[in-house]
mmCIF file of C-alpha atoms in Angstrom:
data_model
loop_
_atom_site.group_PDB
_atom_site.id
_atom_site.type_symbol
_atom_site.label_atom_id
_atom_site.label_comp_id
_atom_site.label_asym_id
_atom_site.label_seq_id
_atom_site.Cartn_x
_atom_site.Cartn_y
_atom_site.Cartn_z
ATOM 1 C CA UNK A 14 -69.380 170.143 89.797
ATOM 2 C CA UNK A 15 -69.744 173.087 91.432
ATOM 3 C CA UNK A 16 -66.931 172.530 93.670
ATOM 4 C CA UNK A 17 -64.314 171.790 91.079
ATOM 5 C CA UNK A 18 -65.607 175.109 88.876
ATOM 6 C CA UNK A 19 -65.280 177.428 91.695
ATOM 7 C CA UNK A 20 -61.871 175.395 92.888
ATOM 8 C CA UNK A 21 -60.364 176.082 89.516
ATOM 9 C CA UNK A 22 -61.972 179.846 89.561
ATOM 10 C CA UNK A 23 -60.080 180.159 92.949
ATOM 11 C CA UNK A 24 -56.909 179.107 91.077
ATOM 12 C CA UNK A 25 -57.453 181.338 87.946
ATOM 13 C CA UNK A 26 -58.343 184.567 89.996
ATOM 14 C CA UNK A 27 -55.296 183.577 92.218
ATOM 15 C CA UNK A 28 -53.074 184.042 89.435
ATOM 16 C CA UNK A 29 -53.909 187.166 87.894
ATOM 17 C CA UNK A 30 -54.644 189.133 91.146
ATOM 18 C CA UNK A 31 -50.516 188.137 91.496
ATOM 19 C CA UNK A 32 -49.834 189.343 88.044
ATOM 20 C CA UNK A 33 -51.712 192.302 88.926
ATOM 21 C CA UNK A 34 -49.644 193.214 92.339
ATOM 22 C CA UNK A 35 -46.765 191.885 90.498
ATOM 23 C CA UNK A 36 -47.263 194.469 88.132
ATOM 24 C CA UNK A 37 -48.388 197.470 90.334
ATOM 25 C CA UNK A 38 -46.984 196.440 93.749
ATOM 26 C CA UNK A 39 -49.481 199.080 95.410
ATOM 27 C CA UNK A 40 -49.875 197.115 99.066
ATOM 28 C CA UNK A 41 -53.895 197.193 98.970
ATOM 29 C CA UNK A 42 -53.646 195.218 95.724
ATOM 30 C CA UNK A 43 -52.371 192.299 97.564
ATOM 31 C CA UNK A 44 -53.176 189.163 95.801
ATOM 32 C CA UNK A 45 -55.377 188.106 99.444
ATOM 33 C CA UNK A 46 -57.537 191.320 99.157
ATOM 34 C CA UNK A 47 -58.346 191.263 95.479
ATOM 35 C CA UNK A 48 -58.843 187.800 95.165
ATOM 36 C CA UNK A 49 -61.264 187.492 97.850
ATOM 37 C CA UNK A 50 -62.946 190.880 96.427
ATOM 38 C CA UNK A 51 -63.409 189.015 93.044
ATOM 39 C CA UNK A 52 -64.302 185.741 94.503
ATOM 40 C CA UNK A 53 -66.916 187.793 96.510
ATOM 41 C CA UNK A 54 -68.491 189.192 94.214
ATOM 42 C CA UNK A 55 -68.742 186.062 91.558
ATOM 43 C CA UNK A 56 -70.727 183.994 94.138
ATOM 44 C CA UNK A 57 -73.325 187.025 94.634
ATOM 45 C CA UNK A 58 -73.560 187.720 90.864
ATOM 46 C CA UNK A 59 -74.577 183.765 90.127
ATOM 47 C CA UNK A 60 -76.482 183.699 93.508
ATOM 48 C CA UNK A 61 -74.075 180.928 95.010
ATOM 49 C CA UNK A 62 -73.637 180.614 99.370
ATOM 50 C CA UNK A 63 -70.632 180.278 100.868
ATOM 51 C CA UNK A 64 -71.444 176.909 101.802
ATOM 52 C CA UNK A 65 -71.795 175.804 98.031
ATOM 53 C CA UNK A 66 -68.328 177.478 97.515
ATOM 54 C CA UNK A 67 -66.412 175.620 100.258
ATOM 55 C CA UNK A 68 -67.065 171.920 98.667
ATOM 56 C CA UNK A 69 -64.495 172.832 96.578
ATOM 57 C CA UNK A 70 -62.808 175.296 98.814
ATOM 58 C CA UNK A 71 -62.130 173.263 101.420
ATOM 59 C CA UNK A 72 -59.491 171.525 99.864
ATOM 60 C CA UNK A 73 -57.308 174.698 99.716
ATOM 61 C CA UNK A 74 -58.076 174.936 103.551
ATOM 62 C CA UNK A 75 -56.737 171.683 104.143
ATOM 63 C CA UNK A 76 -53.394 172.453 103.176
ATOM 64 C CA UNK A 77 -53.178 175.469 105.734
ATOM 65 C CA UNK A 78 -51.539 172.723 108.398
ATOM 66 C CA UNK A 79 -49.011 171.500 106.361
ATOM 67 C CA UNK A 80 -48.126 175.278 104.965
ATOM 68 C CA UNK A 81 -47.525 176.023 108.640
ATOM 69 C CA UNK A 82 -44.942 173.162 109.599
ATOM 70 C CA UNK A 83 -43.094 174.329 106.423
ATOM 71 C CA UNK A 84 -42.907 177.600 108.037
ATOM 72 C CA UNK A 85 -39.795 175.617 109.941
ATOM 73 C CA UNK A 86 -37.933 175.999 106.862
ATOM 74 C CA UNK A 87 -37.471 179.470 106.490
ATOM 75 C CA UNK A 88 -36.830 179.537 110.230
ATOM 76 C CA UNK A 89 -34.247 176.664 109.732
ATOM 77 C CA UNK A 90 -32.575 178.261 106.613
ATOM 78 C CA UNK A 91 -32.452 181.841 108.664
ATOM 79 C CA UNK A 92 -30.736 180.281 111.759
ATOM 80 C CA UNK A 93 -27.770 182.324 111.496
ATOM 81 C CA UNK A 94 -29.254 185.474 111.554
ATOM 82 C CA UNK A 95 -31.594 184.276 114.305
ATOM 83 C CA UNK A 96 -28.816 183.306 116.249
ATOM 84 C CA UNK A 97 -26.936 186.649 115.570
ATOM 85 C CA UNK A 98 -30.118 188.526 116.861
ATOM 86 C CA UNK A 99 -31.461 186.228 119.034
ATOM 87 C CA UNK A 100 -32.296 188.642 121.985
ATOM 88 C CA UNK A 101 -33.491 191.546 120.178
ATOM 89 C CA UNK A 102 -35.373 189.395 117.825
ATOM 90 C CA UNK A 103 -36.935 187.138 120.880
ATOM 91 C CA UNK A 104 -37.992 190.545 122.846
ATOM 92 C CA UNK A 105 -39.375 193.028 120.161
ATOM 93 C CA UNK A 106 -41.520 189.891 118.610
ATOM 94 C CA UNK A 107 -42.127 188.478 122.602
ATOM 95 C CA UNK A 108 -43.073 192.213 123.765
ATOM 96 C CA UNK A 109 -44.525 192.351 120.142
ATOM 97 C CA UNK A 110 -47.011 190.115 120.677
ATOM 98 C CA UNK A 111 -48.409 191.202 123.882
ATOM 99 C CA UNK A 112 -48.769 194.815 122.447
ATOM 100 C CA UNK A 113 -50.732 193.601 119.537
ATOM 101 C CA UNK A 114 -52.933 190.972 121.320
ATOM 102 C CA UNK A 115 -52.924 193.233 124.540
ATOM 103 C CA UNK A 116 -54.168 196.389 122.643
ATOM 104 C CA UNK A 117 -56.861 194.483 120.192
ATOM 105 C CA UNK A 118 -58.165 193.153 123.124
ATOM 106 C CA UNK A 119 -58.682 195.971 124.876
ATOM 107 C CA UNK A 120 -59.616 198.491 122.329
ATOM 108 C CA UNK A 121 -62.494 195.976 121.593
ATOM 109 C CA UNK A 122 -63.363 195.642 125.120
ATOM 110 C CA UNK A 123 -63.316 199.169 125.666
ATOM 111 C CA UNK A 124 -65.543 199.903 122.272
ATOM 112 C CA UNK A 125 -67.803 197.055 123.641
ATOM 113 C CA UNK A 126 -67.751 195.018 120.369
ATOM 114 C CA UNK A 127 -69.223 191.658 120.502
ATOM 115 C CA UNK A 128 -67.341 188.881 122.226
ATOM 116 C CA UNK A 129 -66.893 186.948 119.027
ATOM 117 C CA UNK A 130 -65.452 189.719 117.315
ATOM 118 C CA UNK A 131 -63.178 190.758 120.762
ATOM 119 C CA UNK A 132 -62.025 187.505 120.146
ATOM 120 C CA UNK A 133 -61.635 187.506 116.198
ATOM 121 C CA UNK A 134 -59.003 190.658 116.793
ATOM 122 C CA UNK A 135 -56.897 189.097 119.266
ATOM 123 C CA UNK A 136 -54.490 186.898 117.040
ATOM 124 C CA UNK A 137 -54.683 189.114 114.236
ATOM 125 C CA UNK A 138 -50.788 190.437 113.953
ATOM 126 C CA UNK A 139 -49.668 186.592 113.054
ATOM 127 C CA UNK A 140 -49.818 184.987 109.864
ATOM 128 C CA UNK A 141 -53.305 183.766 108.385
ATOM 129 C CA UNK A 142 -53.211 180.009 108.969
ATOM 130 C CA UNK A 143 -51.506 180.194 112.717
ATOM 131 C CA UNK A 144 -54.463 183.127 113.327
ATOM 132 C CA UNK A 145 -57.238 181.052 112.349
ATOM 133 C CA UNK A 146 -56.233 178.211 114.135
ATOM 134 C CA UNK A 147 -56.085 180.439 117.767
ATOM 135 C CA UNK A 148 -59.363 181.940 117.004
ATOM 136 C CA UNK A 149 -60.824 178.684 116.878
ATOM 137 C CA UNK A 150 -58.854 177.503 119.786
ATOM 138 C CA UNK A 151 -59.968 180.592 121.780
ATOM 139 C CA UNK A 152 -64.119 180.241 120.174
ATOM 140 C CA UNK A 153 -63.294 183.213 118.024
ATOM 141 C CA UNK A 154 -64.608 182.723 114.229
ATOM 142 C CA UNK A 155 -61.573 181.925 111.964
ATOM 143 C CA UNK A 156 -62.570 183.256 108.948
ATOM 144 C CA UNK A 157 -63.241 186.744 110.813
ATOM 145 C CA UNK A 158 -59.854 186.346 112.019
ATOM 146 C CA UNK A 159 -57.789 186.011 108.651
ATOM 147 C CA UNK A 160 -59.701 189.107 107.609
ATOM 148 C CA UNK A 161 -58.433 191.186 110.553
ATOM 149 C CA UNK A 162 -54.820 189.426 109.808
ATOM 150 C CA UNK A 163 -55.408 190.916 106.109
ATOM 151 C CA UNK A 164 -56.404 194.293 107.160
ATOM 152 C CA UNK A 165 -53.026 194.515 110.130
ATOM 153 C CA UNK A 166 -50.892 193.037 107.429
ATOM 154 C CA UNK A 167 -51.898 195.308 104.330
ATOM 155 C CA UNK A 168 -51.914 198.837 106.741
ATOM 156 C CA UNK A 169 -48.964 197.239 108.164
ATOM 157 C CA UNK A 170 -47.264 197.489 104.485
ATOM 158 C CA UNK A 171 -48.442 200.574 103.615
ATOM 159 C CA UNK A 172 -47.491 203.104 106.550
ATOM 160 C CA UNK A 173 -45.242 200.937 107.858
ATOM 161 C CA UNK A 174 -42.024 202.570 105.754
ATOM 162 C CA UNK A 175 -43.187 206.073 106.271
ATOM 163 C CA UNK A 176 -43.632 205.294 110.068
ATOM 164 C CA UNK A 177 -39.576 204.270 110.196
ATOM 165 C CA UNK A 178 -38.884 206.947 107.818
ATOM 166 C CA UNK A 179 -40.186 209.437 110.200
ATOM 167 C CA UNK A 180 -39.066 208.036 113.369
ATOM 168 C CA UNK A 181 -35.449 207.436 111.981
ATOM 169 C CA UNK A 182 -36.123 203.195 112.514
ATOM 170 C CA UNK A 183 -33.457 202.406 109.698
ATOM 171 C CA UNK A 184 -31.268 199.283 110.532
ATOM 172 C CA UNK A 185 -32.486 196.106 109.028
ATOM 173 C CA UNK A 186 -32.978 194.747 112.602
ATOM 174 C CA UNK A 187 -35.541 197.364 113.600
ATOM 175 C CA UNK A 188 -37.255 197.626 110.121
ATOM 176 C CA UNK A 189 -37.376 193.681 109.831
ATOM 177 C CA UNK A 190 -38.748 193.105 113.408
ATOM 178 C CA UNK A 191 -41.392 195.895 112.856
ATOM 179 C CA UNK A 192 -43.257 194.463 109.421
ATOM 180 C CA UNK A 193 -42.365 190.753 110.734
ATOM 181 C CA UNK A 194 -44.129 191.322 114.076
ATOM 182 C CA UNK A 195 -46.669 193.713 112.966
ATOM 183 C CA UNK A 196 -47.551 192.481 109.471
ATOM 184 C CA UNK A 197 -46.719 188.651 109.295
ATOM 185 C CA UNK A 198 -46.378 187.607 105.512
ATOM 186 C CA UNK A 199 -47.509 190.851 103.591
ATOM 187 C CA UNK A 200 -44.911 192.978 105.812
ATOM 188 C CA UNK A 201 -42.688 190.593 105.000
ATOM 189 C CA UNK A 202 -42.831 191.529 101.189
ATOM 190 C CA UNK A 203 -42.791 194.720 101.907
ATOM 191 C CA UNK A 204 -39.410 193.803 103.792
ATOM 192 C CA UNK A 205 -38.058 192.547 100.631
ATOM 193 C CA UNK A 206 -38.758 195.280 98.879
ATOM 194 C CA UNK A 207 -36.206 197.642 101.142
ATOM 195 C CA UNK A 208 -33.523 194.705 101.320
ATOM 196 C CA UNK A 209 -32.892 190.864 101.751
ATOM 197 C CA UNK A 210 -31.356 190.876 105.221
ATOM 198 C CA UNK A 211 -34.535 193.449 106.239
ATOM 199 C CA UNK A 212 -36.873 190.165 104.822
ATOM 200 C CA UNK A 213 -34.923 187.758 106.521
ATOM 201 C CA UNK A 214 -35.202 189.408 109.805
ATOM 202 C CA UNK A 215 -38.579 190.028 109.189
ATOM 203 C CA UNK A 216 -39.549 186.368 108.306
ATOM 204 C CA UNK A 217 -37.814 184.807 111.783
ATOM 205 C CA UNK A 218 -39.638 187.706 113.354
ATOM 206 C CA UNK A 219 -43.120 186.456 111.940
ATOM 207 C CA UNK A 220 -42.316 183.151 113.010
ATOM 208 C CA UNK A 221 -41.092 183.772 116.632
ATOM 209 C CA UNK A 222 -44.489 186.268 116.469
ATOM 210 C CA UNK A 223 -46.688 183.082 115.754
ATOM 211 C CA UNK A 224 -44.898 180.939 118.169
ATOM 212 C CA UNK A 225 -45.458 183.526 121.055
ATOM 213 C CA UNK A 226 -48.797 184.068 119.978
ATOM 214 C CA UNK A 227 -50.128 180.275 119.938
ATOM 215 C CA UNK A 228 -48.484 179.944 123.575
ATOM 216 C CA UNK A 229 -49.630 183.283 125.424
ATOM 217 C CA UNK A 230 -53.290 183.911 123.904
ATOM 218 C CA UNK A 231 -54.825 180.872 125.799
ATOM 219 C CA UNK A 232 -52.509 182.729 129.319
ATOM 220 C CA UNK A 233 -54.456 186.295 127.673
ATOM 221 C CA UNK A 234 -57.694 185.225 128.222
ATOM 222 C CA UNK A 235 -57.698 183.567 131.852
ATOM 223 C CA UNK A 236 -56.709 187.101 132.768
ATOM 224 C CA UNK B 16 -43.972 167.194 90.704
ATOM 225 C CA UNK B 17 -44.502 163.827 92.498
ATOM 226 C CA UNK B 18 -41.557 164.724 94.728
ATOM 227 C CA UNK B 19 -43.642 167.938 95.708
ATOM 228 C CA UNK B 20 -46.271 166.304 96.568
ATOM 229 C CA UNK B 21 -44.520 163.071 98.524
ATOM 230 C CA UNK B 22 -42.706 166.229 100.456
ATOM 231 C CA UNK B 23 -46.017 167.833 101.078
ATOM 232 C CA UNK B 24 -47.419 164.157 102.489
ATOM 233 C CA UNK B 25 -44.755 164.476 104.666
ATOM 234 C CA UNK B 26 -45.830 168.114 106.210
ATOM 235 C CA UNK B 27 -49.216 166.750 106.203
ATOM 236 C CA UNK B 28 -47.888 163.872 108.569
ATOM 237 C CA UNK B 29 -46.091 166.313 111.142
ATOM 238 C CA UNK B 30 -48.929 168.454 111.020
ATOM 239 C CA UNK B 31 -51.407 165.205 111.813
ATOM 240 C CA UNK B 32 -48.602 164.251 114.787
ATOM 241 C CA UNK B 33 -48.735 167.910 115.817
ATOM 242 C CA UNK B 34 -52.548 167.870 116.192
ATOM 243 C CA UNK B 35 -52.255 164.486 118.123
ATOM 244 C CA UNK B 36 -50.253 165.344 120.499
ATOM 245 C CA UNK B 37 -52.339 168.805 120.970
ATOM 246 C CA UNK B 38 -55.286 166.336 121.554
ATOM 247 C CA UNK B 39 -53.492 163.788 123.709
ATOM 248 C CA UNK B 40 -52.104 166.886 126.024
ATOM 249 C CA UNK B 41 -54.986 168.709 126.233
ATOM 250 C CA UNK B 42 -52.770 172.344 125.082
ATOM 251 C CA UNK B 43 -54.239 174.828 124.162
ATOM 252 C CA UNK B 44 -51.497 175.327 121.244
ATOM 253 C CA UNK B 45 -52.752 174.736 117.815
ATOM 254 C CA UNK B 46 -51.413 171.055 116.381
ATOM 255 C CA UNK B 47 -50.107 172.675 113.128
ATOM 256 C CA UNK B 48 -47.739 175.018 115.903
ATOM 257 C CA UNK B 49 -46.303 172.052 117.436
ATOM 258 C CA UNK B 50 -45.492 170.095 114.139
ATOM 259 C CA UNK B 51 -43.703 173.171 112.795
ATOM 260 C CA UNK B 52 -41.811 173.649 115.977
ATOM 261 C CA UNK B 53 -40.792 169.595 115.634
ATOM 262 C CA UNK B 54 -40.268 170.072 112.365
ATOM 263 C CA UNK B 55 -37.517 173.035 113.153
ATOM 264 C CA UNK B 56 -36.301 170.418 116.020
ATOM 265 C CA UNK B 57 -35.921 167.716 113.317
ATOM 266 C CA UNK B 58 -34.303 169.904 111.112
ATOM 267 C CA UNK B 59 -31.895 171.568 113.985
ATOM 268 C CA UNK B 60 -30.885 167.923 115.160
ATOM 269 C CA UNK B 61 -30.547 166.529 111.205
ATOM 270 C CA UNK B 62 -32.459 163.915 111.766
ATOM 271 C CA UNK B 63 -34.540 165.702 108.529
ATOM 272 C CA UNK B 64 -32.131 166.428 105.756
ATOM 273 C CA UNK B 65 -33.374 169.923 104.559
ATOM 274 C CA UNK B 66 -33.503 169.027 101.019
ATOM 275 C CA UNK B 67 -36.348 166.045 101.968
ATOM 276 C CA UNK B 68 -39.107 168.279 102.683
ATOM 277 C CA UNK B 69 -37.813 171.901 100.512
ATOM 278 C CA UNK B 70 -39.600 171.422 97.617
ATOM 279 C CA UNK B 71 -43.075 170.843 99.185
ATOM 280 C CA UNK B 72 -42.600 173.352 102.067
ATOM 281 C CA UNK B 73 -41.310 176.077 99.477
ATOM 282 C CA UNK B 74 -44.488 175.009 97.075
ATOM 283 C CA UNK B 75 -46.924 175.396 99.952
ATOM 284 C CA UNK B 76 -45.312 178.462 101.337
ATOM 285 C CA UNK B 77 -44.948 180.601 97.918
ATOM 286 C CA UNK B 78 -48.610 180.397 97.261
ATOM 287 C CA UNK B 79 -49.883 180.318 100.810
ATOM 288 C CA UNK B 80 -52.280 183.127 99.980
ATOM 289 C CA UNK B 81 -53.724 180.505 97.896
ATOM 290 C CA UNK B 82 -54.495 178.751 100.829
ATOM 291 C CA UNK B 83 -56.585 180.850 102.839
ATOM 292 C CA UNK B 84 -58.488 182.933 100.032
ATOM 293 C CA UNK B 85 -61.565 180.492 100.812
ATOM 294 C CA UNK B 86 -61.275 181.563 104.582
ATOM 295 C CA UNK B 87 -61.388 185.462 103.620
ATOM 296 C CA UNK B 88 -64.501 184.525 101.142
ATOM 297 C CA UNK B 89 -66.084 183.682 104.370
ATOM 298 C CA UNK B 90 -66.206 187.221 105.548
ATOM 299 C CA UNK B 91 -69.109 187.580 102.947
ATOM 300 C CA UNK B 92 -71.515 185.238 105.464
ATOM 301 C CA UNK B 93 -70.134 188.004 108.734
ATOM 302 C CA UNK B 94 -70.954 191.669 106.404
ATOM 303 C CA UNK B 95 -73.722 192.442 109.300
ATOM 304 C CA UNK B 96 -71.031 192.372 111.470
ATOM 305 C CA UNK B 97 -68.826 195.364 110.414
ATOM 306 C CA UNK B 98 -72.336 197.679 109.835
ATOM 307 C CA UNK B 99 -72.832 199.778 113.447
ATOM 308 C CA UNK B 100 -70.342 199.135 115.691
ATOM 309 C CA UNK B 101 -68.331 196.040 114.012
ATOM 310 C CA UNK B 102 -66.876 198.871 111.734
ATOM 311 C CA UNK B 103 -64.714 200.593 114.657
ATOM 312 C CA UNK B 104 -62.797 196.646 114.944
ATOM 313 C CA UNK B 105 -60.958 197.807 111.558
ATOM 314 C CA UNK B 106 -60.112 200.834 113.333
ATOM 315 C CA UNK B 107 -58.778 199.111 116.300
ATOM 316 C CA UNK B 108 -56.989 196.282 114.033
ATOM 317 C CA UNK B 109 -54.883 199.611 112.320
ATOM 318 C CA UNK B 110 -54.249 201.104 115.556
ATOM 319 C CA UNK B 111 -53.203 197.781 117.410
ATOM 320 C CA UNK B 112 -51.076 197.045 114.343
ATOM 321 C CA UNK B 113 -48.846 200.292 114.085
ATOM 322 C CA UNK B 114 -48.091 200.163 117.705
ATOM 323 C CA UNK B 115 -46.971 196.860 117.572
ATOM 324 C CA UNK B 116 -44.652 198.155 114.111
ATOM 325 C CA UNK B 117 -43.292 201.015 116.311
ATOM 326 C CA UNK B 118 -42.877 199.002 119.611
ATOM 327 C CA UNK B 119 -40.873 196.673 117.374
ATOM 328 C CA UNK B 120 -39.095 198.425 115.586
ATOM 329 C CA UNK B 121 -38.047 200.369 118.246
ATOM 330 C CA UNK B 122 -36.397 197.584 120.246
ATOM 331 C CA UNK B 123 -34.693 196.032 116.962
ATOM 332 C CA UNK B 124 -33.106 199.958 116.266
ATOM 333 C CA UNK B 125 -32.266 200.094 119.283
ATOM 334 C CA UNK B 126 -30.418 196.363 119.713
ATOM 335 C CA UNK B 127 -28.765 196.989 115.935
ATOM 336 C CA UNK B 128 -27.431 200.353 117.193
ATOM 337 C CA UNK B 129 -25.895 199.623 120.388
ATOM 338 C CA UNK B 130 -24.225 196.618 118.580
ATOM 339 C CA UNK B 131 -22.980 198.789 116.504
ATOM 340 C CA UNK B 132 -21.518 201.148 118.987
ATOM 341 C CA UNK B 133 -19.900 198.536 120.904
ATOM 342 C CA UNK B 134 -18.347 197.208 117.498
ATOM 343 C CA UNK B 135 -16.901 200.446 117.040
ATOM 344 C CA UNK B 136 -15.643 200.515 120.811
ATOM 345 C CA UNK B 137 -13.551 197.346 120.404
ATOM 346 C CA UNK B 138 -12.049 198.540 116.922
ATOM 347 C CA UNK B 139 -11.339 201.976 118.609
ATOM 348 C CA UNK B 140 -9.919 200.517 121.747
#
């Protein structure tokens, strides 16, 4: 009973945290952020554990597999502009990659942070689902991981613009491969925001970003 | 609706195939990876008629925050972890991410404007 109240809660917060972005479009409202804030803050107000929460929850998480083999479609339905790009797009998402995972892991190494955590970081510029699924691969903790993905994807958004503004990035190709690589699925909004091709570029970039990711972490970590 | 969710059985199948194979291989790849990238194969060979799985894969993938809201709840069970020095991995995630956004965007300016130039070349020449 539990399970289905807090299932349906997820829902109903889920919809007006969008209504509210949709509404302010301010990048640290993103739906991700306030809903889990809310969420958060209902289970310690009625005393509930996470634990209780995930009988219904879990059902949501189930449907993160499927959610990433549909991320062929927008890959599929982009092809053109993938194959216009194709070697820009495969080396700033390729050299992408090992920058972000690179850099997280040795910033954390270098700050001495727990090796869970160290290990959390590493996936943490591709999208949620794909993240969670290396962490666990690599013995990170997943759930530690989508948070990181939250907080690259939302800074990602926010400075992101102001970072091309100032360094004069303004073709759609260097915009788009910047919030795709960088900032997965929230930079990707952002993309659409500025322009359609800028979103389209930016979507095939957060998909080549996850594929590179799943196949070099496991290489990152022999090293 | 019942198309949706016959579309999103499908996913579910490639996604259970993907995490086979990941088993039976022993790769260190997660299983949802490879079904997307067979997915794109199927789709890239027409073997799967885009319209068969659009409807689920666009349902799943416009509310895919959805999805993983009950993984981000989890962070309340870790909150000891960003107190001392867990709180400089935020740092290090912001950092980490705005080189990778520079690095990036660099190489796509950079590919976008030479095209351009060389564009102009061949219309000048």
């Amino acid at each position: 009973m539990i399970g289905v109240s807090l299932l349906i809660w997820t829902i109903v917060v889920y919809i007006a945290m969008r209504k509210l972005y949709a509404r302010f479009y301010f990048p640290l409202l993103v739906p991700v952020a306030t809903s889990t804030v809310v969420i958060i803050m209902t289970l310690s107000l009625f005393h509930l554990s996470y634990d209780q929460y995930m009988i219904g929850g879990k059902w949501l998480v189930h449907l993160l597999g499927p959610a990433v083999v549909a991320l062929a479609l927008p890959l599929y339905q982009h092809r053109h502009t993938l194959k216009q790009f194709l070697w820009p797009l495969l080396c700033s998402t390729f050299f992408g990659t090992i920058i972000g995972m690179g850099s997280g892991l040795l910033f954390a190494r270098l700050f001495h942070l727990p090796e869970k955590i160290v290990r959390s970081i590493i996936p943490k510029s591709v999208t949620s689902p794909v993240a969670m699924d290396i962490a666990k691969l690599i013995d990170g903790i997943p759930t530690l991981a989508a948070v990181y993905v939250m907080i690259a994807g939302i800074f990602g958004a926010m400075f992101g613009p102001i970072l091309f503004q100032r360094l004069h990035i303004t073709t759609a190709l260097g915009i788009g491969s910047g919030l795709g690589a960088a900032s997965h699925g929230i930079g990707t909004a952002k993309a659409l925001e500025i322009g359609r091709k800028e979103a389209a570029i930016s979507s095939v970039a957060m998909t080549l970003s996850a594929i590179f990711a799943s196949l070099l972490c496991p290489l990152l970590l022999l090293l | 609706m019942g198309i949706t969710v016959i579309q999103i059985g499908g996913l579910y199948m490639l996604y259970m195939i993907g995490s086979f194979i990941q088993q039976l291989l022993h790769i260190p790849i997660p299983g949802s990876m490879i079904g997307m990238l067979l997915l794109f194969l199927l789709l890239m060979t027409g073997i799967v008629k885009e319209k068969w799985i659009s409807r689920g894969a666009n349902m799943l993938l416009s509310h895919l925050t959805l999805l993983f809201i009950p993984a981000t709840v989890g962070v309340m069970d870790y909150v000891e972890l960003f107190s001392g020095r867990g709180i400089w991995s935020i740092v290090i995630v912001i950092v980490s991410t705005m080189m990778v956004m520079l690095f990036a965007g660099f190489i796509g300016q950079w590919a976008q404007t030479r095209e351009q130039k060389r564009v102009r070349e061949v219309k000048g020449a």
